[in-house]
PDB file of C-alpha atoms and ligand atoms in Angstrom:
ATOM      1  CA  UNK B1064     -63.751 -19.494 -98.754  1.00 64.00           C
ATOM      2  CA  UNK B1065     -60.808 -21.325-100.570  1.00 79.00           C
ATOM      3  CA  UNK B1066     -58.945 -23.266 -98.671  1.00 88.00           C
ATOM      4  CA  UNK B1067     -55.104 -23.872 -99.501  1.00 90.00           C
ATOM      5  CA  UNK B1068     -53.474 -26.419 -97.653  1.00 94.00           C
ATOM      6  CA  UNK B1069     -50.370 -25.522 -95.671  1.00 96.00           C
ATOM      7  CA  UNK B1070     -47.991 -28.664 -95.297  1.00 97.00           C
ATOM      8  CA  UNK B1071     -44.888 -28.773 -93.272  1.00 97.00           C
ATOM      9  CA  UNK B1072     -42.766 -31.738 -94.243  1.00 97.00           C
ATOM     10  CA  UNK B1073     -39.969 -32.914 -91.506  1.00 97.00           C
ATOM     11  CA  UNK B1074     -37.680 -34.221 -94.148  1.00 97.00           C
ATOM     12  CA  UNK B1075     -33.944 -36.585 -94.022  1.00 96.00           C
ATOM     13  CA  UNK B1076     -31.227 -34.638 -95.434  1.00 95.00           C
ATOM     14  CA  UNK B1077     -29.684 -37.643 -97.275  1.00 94.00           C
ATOM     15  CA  UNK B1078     -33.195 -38.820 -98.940  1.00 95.00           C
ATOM     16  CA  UNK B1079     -36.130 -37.096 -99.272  1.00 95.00           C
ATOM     17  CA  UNK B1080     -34.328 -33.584 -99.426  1.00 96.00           C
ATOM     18  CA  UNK B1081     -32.439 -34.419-102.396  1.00 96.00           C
ATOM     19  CA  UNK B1082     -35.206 -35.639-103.932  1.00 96.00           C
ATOM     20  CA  UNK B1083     -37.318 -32.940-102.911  1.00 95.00           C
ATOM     21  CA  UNK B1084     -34.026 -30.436-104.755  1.00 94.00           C
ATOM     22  CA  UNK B1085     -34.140 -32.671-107.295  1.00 94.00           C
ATOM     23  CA  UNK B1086     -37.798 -32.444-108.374  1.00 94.00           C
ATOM     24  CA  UNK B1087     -37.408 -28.475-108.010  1.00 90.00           C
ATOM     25  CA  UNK B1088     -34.245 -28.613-110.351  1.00 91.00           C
ATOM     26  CA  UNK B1089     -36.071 -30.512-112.503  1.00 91.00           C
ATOM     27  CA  UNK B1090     -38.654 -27.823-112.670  1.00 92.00           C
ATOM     28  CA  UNK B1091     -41.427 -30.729-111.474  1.00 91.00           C
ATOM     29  CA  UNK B1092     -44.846 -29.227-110.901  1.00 88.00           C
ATOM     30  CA  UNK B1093     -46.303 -29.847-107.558  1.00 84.00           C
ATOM     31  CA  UNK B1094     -48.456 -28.327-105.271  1.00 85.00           C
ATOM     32  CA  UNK B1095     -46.325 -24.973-103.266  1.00 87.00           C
ATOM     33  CA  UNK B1096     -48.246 -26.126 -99.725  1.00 91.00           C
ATOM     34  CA  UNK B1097     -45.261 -27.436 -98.438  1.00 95.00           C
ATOM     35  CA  UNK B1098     -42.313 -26.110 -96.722  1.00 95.00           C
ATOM     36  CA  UNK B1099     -39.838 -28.244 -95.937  1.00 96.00           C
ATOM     37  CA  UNK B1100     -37.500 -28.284 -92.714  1.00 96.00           C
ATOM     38  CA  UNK B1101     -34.467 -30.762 -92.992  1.00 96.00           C
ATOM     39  CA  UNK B1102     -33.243 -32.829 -90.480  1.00 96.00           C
ATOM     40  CA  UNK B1103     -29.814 -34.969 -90.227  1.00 95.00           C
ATOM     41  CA  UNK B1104     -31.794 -38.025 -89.777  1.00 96.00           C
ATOM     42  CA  UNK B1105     -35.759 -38.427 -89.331  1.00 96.00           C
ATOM     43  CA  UNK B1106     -34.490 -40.616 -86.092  1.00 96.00           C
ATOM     44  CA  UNK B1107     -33.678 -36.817 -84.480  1.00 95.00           C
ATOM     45  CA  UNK B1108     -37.523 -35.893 -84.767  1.00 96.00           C
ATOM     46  CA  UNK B1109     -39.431 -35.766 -81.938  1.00 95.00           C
ATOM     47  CA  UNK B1110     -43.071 -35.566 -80.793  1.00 96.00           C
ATOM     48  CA  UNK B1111     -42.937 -31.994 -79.336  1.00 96.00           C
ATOM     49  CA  UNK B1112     -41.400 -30.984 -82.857  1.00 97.00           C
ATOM     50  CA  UNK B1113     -44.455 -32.558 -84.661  1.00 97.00           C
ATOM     51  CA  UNK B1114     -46.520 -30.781 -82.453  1.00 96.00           C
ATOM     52  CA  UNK B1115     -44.977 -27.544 -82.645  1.00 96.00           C
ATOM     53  CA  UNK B1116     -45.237 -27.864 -86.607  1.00 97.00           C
ATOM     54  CA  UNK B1117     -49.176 -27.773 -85.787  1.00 97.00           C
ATOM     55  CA  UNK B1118     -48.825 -25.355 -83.224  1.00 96.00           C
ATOM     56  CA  UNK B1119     -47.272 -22.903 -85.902  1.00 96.00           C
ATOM     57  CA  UNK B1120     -50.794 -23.681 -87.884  1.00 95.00           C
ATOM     58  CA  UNK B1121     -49.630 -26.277 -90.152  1.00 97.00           C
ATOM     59  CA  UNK B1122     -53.022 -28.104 -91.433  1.00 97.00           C
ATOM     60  CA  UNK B1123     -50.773 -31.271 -92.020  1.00 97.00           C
ATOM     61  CA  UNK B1124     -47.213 -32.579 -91.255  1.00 98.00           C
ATOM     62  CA  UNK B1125     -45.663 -35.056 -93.595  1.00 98.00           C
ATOM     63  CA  UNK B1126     -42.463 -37.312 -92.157  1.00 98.00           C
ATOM     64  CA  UNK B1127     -39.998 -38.695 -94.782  1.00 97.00           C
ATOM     65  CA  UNK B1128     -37.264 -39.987 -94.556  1.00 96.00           C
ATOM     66  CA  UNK B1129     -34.731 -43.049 -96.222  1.00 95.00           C
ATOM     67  CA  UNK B1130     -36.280 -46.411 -96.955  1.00 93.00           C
ATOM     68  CA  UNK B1131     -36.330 -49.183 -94.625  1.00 89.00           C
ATOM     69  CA  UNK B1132     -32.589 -50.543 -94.461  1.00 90.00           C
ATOM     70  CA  UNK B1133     -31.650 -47.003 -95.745  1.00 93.00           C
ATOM     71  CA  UNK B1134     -31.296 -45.119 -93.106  1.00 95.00           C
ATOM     72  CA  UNK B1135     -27.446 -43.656 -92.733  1.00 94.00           C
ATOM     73  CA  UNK B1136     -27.985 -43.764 -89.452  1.00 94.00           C
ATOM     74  CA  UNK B1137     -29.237 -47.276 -89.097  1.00 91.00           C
ATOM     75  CA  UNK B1138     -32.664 -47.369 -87.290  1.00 94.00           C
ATOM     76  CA  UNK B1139     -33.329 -43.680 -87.460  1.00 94.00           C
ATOM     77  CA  UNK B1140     -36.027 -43.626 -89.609  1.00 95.00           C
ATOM     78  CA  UNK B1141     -37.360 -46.980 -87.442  1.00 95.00           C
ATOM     79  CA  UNK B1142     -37.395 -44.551 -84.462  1.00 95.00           C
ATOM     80  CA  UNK B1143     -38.522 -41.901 -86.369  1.00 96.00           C
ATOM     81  CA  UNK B1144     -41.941 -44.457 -87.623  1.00 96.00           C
ATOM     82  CA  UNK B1145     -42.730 -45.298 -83.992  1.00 96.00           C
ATOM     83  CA  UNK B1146     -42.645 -41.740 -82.809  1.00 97.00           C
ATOM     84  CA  UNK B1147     -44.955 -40.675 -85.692  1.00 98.00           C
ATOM     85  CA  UNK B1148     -47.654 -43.880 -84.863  1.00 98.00           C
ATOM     86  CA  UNK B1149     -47.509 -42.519 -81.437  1.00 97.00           C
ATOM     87  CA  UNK B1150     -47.988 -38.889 -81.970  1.00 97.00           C
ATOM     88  CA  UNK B1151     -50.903 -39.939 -84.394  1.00 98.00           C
ATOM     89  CA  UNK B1152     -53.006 -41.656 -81.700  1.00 97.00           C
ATOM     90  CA  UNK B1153     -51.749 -38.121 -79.083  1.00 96.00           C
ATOM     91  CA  UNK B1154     -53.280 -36.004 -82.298  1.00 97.00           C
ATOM     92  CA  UNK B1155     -56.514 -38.797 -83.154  1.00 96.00           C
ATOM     93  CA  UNK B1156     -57.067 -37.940 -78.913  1.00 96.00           C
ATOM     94  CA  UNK B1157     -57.258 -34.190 -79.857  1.00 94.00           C
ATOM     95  CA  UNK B1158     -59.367 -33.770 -83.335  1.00 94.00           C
ATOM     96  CA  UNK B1159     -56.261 -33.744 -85.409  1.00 96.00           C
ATOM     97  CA  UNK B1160     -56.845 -37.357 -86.640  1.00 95.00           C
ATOM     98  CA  UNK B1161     -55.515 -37.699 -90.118  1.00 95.00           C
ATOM     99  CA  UNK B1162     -53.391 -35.168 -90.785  1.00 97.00           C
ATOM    100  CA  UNK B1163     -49.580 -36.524 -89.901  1.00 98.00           C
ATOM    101  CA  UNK B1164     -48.119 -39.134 -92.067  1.00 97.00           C
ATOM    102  CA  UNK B1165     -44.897 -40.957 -92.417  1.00 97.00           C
ATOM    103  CA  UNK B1166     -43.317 -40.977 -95.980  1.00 97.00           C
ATOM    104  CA  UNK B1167     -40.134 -42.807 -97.618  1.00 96.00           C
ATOM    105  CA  UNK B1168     -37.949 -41.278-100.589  1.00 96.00           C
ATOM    106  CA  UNK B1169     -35.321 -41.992-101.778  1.00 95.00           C
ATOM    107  CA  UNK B1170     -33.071 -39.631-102.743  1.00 95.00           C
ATOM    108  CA  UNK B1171     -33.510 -40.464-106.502  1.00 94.00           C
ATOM    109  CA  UNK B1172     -36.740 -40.773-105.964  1.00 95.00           C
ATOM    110  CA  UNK B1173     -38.427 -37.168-106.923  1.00 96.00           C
ATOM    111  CA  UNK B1174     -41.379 -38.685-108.431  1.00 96.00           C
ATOM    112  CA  UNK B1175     -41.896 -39.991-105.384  1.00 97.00           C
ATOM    113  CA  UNK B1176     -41.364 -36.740-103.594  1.00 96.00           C
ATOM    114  CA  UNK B1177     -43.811 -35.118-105.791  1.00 96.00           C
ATOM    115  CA  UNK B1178     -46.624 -38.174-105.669  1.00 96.00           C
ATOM    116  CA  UNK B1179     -46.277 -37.950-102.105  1.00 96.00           C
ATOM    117  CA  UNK B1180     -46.923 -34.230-101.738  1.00 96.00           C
ATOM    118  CA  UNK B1181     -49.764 -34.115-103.891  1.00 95.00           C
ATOM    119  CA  UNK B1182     -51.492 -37.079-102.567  1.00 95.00           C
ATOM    120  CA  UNK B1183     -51.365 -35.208 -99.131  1.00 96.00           C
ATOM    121  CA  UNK B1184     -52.423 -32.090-100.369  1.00 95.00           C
ATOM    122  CA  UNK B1185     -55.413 -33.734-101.752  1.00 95.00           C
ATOM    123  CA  UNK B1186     -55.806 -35.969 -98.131  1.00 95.00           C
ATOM    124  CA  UNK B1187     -55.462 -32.388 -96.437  1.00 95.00           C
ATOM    125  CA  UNK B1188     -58.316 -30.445 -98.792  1.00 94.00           C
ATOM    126  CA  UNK B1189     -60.627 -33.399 -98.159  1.00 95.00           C
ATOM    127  CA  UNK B1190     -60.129 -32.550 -94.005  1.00 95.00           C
ATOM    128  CA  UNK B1191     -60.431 -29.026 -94.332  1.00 95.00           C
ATOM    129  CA  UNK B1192     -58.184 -26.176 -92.319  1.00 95.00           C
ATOM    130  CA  UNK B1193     -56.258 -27.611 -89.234  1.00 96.00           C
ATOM    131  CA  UNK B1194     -58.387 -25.905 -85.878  1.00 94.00           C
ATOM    132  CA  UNK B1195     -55.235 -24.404 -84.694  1.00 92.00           C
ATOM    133  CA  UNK B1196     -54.499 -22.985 -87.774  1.00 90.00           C
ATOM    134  CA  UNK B1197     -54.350 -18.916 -87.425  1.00 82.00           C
ATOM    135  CA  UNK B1198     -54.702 -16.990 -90.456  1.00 85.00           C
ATOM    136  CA  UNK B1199     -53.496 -17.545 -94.016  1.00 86.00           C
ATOM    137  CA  UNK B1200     -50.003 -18.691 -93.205  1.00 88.00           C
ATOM    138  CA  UNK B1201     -48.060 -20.206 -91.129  1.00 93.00           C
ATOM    139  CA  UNK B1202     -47.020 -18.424 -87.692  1.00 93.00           C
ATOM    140  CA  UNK B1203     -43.041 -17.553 -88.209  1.00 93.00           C
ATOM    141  CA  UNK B1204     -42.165 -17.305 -85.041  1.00 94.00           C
ATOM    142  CA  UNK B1205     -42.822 -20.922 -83.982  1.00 94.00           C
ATOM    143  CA  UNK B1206     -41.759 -22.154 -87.049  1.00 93.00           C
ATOM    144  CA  UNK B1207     -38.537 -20.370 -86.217  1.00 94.00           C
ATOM    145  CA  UNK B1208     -38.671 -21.876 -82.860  1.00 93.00           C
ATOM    146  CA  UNK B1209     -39.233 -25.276 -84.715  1.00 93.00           C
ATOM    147  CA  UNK B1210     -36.096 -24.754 -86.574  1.00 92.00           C
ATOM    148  CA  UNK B1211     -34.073 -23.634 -83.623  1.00 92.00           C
ATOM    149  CA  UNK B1212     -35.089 -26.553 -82.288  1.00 90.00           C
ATOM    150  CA  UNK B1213     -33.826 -28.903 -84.931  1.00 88.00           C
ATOM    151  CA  UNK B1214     -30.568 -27.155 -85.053  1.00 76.00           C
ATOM    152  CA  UNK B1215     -29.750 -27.645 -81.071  1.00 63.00           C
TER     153      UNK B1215
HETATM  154 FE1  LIG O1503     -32.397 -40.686 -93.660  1.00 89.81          FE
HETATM  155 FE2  LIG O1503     -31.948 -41.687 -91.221  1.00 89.81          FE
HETATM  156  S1  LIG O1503     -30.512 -40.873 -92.598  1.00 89.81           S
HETATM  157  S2  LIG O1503     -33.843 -41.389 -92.243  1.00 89.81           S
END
């Protein structure tokens, strides 16, 4: 059976969300397994968000945010790297090794954006469908909750 790759990217409003408009302005072509939920600052993501993104069947979450020293909020994205190393040993623990990953873009940066995406779409084909996944797509009602819960 084919197997296409459902991405959710936890993205920084000021970087990698412009650059991710930017590329799609630009008419860029990149892979459409990703859906992208924006955040203020990567520093407000936390572990039980990442998890919910694989709870909702995401086969792979992608974390980008500003560039070291970047970060409008200072150490944001700092926080926001140690959270993701932690929740990838919690996900290594429960046979979801691989499949979260910390990115930075800058917001000029859509080449980047679109590099990134594709070389995780290509990381996620090689590790097949997440376990939790359920179905074709991703489960809207927690990736509503997931949004509620970025906007609280
Ligand atoms: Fe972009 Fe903090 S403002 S990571």
């Amino acid at each position: 059976m084919e197997f296409t790759p459902k991405i959710l990217a936890l993205v920084c409003t000021y970087c990698t969300y412009t650059a991710a408009d930017m590329a799609g302005s630009a008419r860029m072509q990149y892979p459409a397994t990703v859906r992208i939920i924006k955040y203020l600052c990567t520093g407000r993501i936390d572990i039980i968000h990442i998890l919910k993104a694989f709870e909702a069947g995401a086969d792979a979450v992608m974390v980008s945010g500003c560039e070291a020293g970047s970060c409008h909020f200072l150490e944001g994205n700092l926080r926001a790297r140690e959270r993701v190393e932690y929740a990838q040993k919690l996900l290594e623990e429960i046979g979801l090794g691989g499949r979260l990953e910390m990115f930075e873009v800058a917001a000029s940066d859509a080449p980047k954006w679109v590099a990134a995406v594709k070389e995780k779409t290509q990381r996620v084909e090689t590790l097949g469908p997440s376990p939790l996944r359920r179905g074709k797509h991703l489960h809207p009602d927690v990736v509503e909750q997931l949004e509620n819960m970025v906007q609280s």
